[in-house]
XYZ file of C-alpha atoms in Angstrom:
404
model
C 17.137 -32.476 -6.019
C 19.125 -30.381 -3.589
C 18.273 -26.703 -3.187
C 21.838 -25.519 -3.852
C 21.469 -25.748 -7.632
C 20.074 -22.884 -9.664
C 17.181 -23.500 -12.027
C 19.592 -23.287 -14.956
C 21.846 -25.907 -13.377
C 18.846 -28.183 -12.885
C 17.920 -27.751 -16.544
C 21.432 -28.877 -17.478
C 21.243 -31.823 -15.064
C 17.918 -33.097 -16.445
C 19.008 -32.432 -20.029
C 22.028 -34.672 -19.541
C 19.871 -37.314 -17.849
C 17.645 -37.312 -20.923
C 20.696 -37.693 -23.167
C 19.711 -34.495 -24.933
C 22.105 -32.013 -26.515
C 21.843 -28.276 -26.034
C 20.973 -27.967 -29.712
C 17.974 -30.285 -29.355
C 16.607 -28.697 -26.161
C 17.089 -25.178 -27.482
C 15.184 -26.137 -30.630
C 12.321 -27.627 -28.632
C 11.779 -24.389 -26.699
C 12.375 -22.069 -29.644
C 15.621 -20.588 -28.317
C 19.207 -20.411 -29.499
C 21.992 -22.633 -28.210
C 23.734 -19.510 -26.917
C 20.651 -18.596 -24.869
C 20.419 -22.076 -23.358
C 24.132 -22.170 -22.575
C 23.876 -18.847 -20.757
C 20.825 -20.053 -18.828
C 22.534 -23.274 -17.746
C 25.645 -21.360 -16.670
C 23.803 -18.660 -14.686
C 24.693 -15.884 -17.104
C 21.005 -15.417 -17.874
C 18.281 -15.411 -15.205
C 15.461 -17.930 -15.568
C 12.901 -15.885 -13.662
C 9.748 -16.244 -15.790
C 7.580 -19.257 -15.094
C 6.322 -19.400 -18.667
C 9.901 -19.978 -19.843
C 10.705 -22.434 -17.047
C 7.509 -24.371 -17.818
C 8.453 -24.677 -21.496
C 11.797 -26.172 -20.459
C 10.094 -28.546 -18.028
C 7.703 -29.719 -20.755
C 10.562 -30.312 -23.195
C 12.460 -32.303 -20.553
C 9.311 -34.225 -19.507
C 9.644 -33.181 -15.867
C 7.327 -31.230 -13.605
C 7.614 -27.517 -13.001
C 8.392 -28.351 -9.376
C 11.344 -30.486 -10.466
C 13.053 -27.422 -11.937
C 12.059 -25.207 -9.003
C 13.332 -27.788 -6.461
C 10.060 -27.899 -4.554
C 8.950 -28.745 -1.976
C 11.328 -27.241 0.550
C 11.784 -28.754 3.972
C 9.722 -26.910 6.583
C 12.002 -25.924 9.444
C 11.003 -26.852 12.975
C 10.185 -23.739 14.964
C 8.401 -22.889 18.166
C 5.327 -22.238 16.011
C 5.460 -25.509 14.103
C 6.695 -28.002 16.673
C 8.222 -31.163 15.189
C 5.169 -32.414 13.291
C 4.723 -30.450 10.094
C 3.674 -31.359 6.553
C 3.618 -35.177 7.069
C 0.979 -34.771 9.807
C -1.169 -32.639 7.502
C -0.681 -35.174 4.708
C -1.949 -37.914 7.025
C -5.005 -35.839 7.895
C -5.830 -35.242 4.228
C -5.448 -38.961 3.480
C -7.550 -40.219 6.393
C -10.097 -42.297 4.482
C -12.364 -42.611 7.544
C -13.237 -38.948 7.191
C -14.025 -38.979 3.488
C -17.423 -40.604 3.172
C -20.313 -41.875 5.300
C -20.919 -44.721 2.802
C -18.700 -47.145 4.737
C -20.880 -46.801 7.808
C -17.967 -45.759 10.009
C -18.951 -43.724 13.082
C -17.686 -40.189 13.436
C -14.866 -39.876 15.917
C -16.114 -37.730 18.815
C -18.726 -35.052 19.388
C -18.952 -32.136 16.950
C -17.279 -28.888 17.960
C -19.564 -25.900 18.520
C -19.787 -23.833 15.341
C -18.660 -20.638 17.070
C -15.555 -22.335 18.396
C -14.881 -23.894 15.013
C -15.212 -20.511 13.296
C -12.706 -18.991 15.734
C -10.219 -21.751 14.939
C -10.644 -21.241 11.182
C -10.101 -17.512 11.648
C -6.947 -18.183 13.667
C -5.450 -20.347 10.918
C -6.401 -18.028 8.073
C -4.942 -15.078 9.995
C -1.745 -17.084 10.531
C -1.500 -17.700 6.781
C -1.789 -13.996 6.047
C 0.863 -13.331 8.689
C 3.119 -15.842 6.838
C 3.235 -18.107 9.902
C 3.129 -21.318 7.896
C 4.540 -23.526 10.655
C 1.797 -22.475 13.053
C -0.934 -23.012 10.473
C 0.453 -26.418 9.491
C 0.549 -27.537 13.132
C -3.059 -26.443 13.755
C -4.606 -27.727 10.530
C -4.726 -31.522 11.120
C -6.866 -31.210 14.257
C -8.951 -28.411 12.755
C -9.602 -30.477 9.653
C -10.755 -33.433 11.750
C -13.078 -31.194 13.779
C -14.539 -29.562 10.672
C -15.188 -32.917 8.993
C -16.990 -34.247 12.058
C -19.109 -31.094 12.260
C -20.079 -31.284 8.581
C -21.267 -34.868 9.074
C -22.965 -34.403 12.446
C -24.970 -31.205 12.101
C -28.242 -30.872 10.217
C -30.098 -28.130 8.335
C -28.633 -24.629 8.336
C -26.032 -25.706 10.905
C -24.735 -28.269 8.411
C -24.474 -25.564 5.768
C -22.407 -23.439 8.148
C -20.265 -26.444 9.036
C -19.604 -27.104 5.350
C -18.686 -23.455 4.903
C -16.110 -23.785 7.685
C -14.898 -27.108 6.293
C -14.406 -25.470 2.892
C -12.394 -22.640 4.443
C -10.312 -25.150 6.401
C -9.469 -26.990 3.211
C -8.724 -23.659 1.561
C -6.290 -22.653 4.306
C -4.587 -26.041 3.934
C -4.346 -25.550 0.165
C -2.886 -22.069 0.545
C -0.251 -23.088 3.083
C 0.704 -26.249 1.189
C 1.024 -24.275 -2.027
C 3.337 -21.790 -0.346
C 5.692 -24.515 0.883
C 5.783 -26.332 -2.459
C 3.474 -29.266 -1.687
C 1.445 -28.673 -4.825
C -0.135 -32.126 -5.126
C -1.412 -32.002 -1.554
C -2.629 -28.457 -2.143
C -4.665 -29.689 -5.117
C -6.306 -32.406 -2.998
C -7.223 -29.840 -0.341
C -8.592 -27.304 -2.838
C -10.618 -29.931 -4.691
C -12.242 -31.204 -1.494
C -12.789 -27.662 -0.316
C -14.698 -26.810 -3.476
C -16.997 -29.787 -2.851
C -17.670 -28.625 0.713
C -18.241 -25.052 -0.490
C -20.950 -26.195 -2.862
C -22.659 -27.948 0.060
C -22.596 -24.703 2.055
C -24.819 -22.787 -0.335
C -22.643 -19.690 0.182
C -21.607 -18.234 -3.217
C -18.770 -16.189 -1.690
C -17.225 -19.304 -0.173
C -17.660 -21.172 -3.458
C -15.936 -18.327 -5.289
C -13.136 -18.384 -2.733
C -12.521 -22.083 -3.403
C -12.578 -21.490 -7.165
C -9.709 -19.092 -6.522
C -7.813 -21.752 -4.554
C -8.217 -24.263 -7.372
C -6.943 -21.625 -9.814
C -3.874 -21.068 -7.626
C -3.243 -24.818 -7.564
C -3.382 -24.926 -11.353
C -0.886 -22.056 -11.412
C 1.572 -23.770 -9.097
C 1.516 -26.941 -11.199
C 2.172 -25.000 -14.407
C -1.312 -25.447 -15.900
C -1.588 -21.797 -16.853
C -4.114 -22.093 -19.688
C -6.373 -24.251 -17.534
C -6.213 -21.633 -14.774
C -7.235 -18.907 -17.235
C -10.164 -21.048 -18.396
C -11.248 -21.796 -14.826
C -11.254 -18.116 -13.895
C -13.356 -17.317 -16.948
C -15.837 -20.103 -16.193
C -16.004 -19.254 -12.484
C -16.559 -15.575 -13.298
C -19.465 -16.498 -15.566
C -20.921 -18.542 -12.705
C -20.503 -15.742 -10.155
C -21.238 -12.679 -12.314
C -25.055 -12.705 -11.876
C -24.532 -12.346 -8.118
C -22.757 -8.982 -8.397
C -25.998 -7.019 -8.237
C -26.473 -6.072 -4.614
C -23.514 -8.273 -3.703
C -22.067 -8.385 -0.209
C -18.602 -6.985 0.423
C -17.399 -10.573 0.895
C -18.716 -11.565 -2.518
C -17.354 -8.470 -4.263
C -13.902 -9.043 -2.776
C -13.876 -12.693 -3.807
C -15.061 -11.804 -7.299
C -12.311 -9.232 -7.758
C -9.583 -11.429 -6.308
C -10.517 -14.239 -8.669
C -9.545 -11.985 -11.576
C -6.233 -11.176 -9.911
C -5.431 -14.890 -9.875
C -6.525 -15.025 -13.507
C -4.243 -12.135 -14.422
C -1.246 -14.073 -13.104
C -2.358 -17.128 -15.059
C -2.621 -15.014 -18.192
C 0.850 -13.566 -17.647
C 2.400 -16.991 -17.157
C 0.624 -18.176 -20.302
C 2.154 -15.159 -22.117
C -1.359 -13.913 -22.911
C -1.239 -10.119 -22.692
C -4.838 -9.534 -23.760
C -6.153 -11.772 -20.976
C -3.937 -9.975 -18.458
C -5.362 -6.606 -19.521
C -8.923 -7.924 -19.481
C -8.675 -9.563 -16.054
C -6.851 -6.639 -14.436
C -9.503 -4.268 -15.786
C -12.265 -6.429 -14.311
C -10.456 -6.600 -10.972
C -9.989 -2.821 -11.045
C -13.723 -2.300 -11.590
C -14.482 -4.503 -8.585
C -11.884 -2.637 -6.499
C -13.445 0.716 -7.401
C -16.871 -0.642 -6.439
C -15.415 -1.717 -3.105
C -13.852 1.716 -2.791
C -10.911 0.964 -0.517
C -8.386 -1.626 0.567
C -10.005 -4.244 2.781
C -9.572 -7.846 3.853
C -12.981 -9.437 3.502
C -12.755 -13.224 3.370
C -8.960 -12.918 3.784
C -8.593 -11.491 0.258
C -6.584 -8.308 1.025
C -8.571 -6.997 -1.934
C -8.727 -3.397 -3.034
C -6.940 -0.911 -5.305
C -3.509 -1.652 -3.797
C -3.735 -5.381 -4.453
C -4.678 -4.601 -8.049
C -1.549 -2.432 -8.312
C 0.551 -5.250 -6.818
C -0.694 -7.533 -9.574
C 0.086 -4.936 -12.244
C 3.697 -5.147 -11.084
C 3.709 -8.959 -10.803
C 2.139 -9.530 -14.216
C 4.551 -7.076 -15.830
C 7.479 -9.026 -14.358
C 6.008 -12.353 -15.496
C 5.643 -10.962 -19.009
C 9.267 -9.823 -18.989
C 8.423 -6.105 -18.783
C 10.945 -5.507 -16.015
C 11.243 -1.761 -16.604
C 7.492 -1.432 -16.076
C 7.796 -3.422 -12.855
C 10.683 -1.220 -11.681
C 8.768 1.964 -12.499
C 5.539 0.873 -10.792
C 6.746 -1.366 -7.967
C 8.377 1.121 -5.567
C 5.372 3.443 -5.894
C 2.976 0.897 -4.383
C 2.432 1.493 -0.669
C 1.727 -1.929 0.825
C 2.019 -0.897 4.485
C -1.687 -1.413 5.214
C -1.847 -4.907 3.685
C -1.288 -8.284 5.374
C 2.285 -9.525 5.678
C 1.877 -12.172 2.975
C 0.929 -9.571 0.346
C 3.668 -7.117 1.338
C 6.305 -9.845 1.228
C 5.194 -11.163 -2.145
C 5.372 -7.668 -3.611
C 8.894 -7.135 -2.319
C 10.025 -10.362 -3.970
C 8.553 -9.244 -7.299
C 10.256 -5.847 -7.115
C 13.538 -7.588 -6.224
C 13.197 -9.756 -9.330
C 12.810 -6.689 -11.542
C 15.723 -4.878 -9.885
C 17.933 -7.936 -10.251
C 17.094 -8.174 -13.960
C 18.523 -4.643 -14.311
C 21.618 -5.654 -12.327
C 20.641 -3.521 -9.333
C 21.694 -6.317 -7.003
C 22.190 -4.226 -3.862
C 18.706 -2.721 -4.172
C 17.215 -6.143 -4.866
C 19.012 -7.631 -1.863
C 17.637 -4.857 0.338
C 14.098 -5.725 -0.798
C 14.569 -9.411 0.033
C 16.113 -8.631 3.424
C 13.200 -6.348 4.259
C 10.757 -9.071 3.236
C 12.641 -11.602 5.344
C 12.352 -9.314 8.387
C 8.575 -9.461 7.986
C 8.103 -13.070 6.904
C 11.125 -15.375 7.140
C 9.060 -18.505 6.455
C 7.581 -17.064 3.283
C 10.915 -15.882 1.894
C 12.507 -19.196 2.813
C 9.880 -21.187 0.917
C 9.489 -19.011 -2.188
C 11.321 -20.372 -5.216
C 12.011 -16.908 -6.628
C 13.675 -15.590 -3.466
C 15.840 -18.708 -3.267
C 16.733 -18.513 -6.951
C 17.657 -14.837 -6.811
C 19.905 -15.232 -3.789
C 21.600 -18.369 -5.108
C 22.257 -16.757 -8.492
C 23.733 -13.657 -6.835
C 26.100 -15.819 -4.796
C 27.074 -17.901 -7.847
C 27.796 -14.848 -9.980
C 29.564 -12.781 -7.339
C 33.131 -12.182 -8.506
C 34.535 -11.704 -5.028
C 33.413 -12.888 -1.650
C 29.693 -12.115 -1.171
C 28.847 -9.423 1.338
C 28.093 -10.514 4.866
C 24.431 -9.622 4.355
C 24.166 -11.710 1.174
C 26.101 -14.657 2.592
C 24.012 -14.643 5.752
C 20.776 -14.582 3.768
C 21.948 -17.450 1.555
C 22.764 -19.466 4.656
C 19.356 -18.798 6.238
C 17.618 -19.832 3.005
C 19.719 -23.027 2.916
C 20.750 -22.454 -0.702
C 24.507 -22.772 -0.132
């Protein structure tokens, strides 16, 4: 489906394809016909994933169908002209999956120090919202990490599996950001298997978080809540005397769980998970970036804003959001926060302020803004509902996001 339809317009399109009246669909999602009509005609913003998911379920389509994902990754100097399809081919290379077929590994294993530097480079690129760069580097890195995990022995093999797990995790994170949720699931699932072979509980916890994010992006909110609870039970005994890596991973897992709880409309779980994350942040004592988590008190505050917006508490998000100083955090976190604040401002019809937040985010991370469904939806809805000609700033942004 083209990206120049709003979510409401896609709901109407699929509803008609199903031969379903507004009365029937509204009844299935527990809403009035007036509400659905306003949503389909862009007079009411569909900005909560829990609501969008209920519509997708009633229409028997995926969440991604209504969000119009994935988006096409633009060719840039960072990405070159081989992007997601090359990474898909790498993930589906059966020769790399198992030694049972007796196929020889392709080439000599990369030195672990060199491999670790490459993993760091890609994970740093993700946090800098340079998705094209990370996507271009990942196919070769994945091949190198797989060879190393098969070739090394003993403790070196454990380290190689740790790096393989983190490579899969970086692939899952990037693919999730650009809407390739099925590929992201494959990467996260394989990464969790490699993490368990590494014997490193922090890496295992990190991959649990990636799987939880994949469940979130596919609309399986209750399953994500359950996974976070189960993973926390598995990791909790390790908190005593835990490393800073482990503590950061443990806390960040609950932040992912808080978003799952919000999208499942489960306020008690949101409160519980945010409280647990806050305890871990206070134990850590400051904002940090161990294991690429950007974890600390500020990230907890960011999630207070995001969960409030997901629960429909837009005034809470407006009150808290501008107070959060994200200047010390990685670009990806700062950008995501701006998008959330813009959503809350837009819900209160403060369009100029919301536009300013999106433009600021775009100046930091154009690839991230371009690929985020909420940024695209906000801008497209503003253009649709503008009575006169949109401002030059709004029209230019809409053009850069390819939504008009």
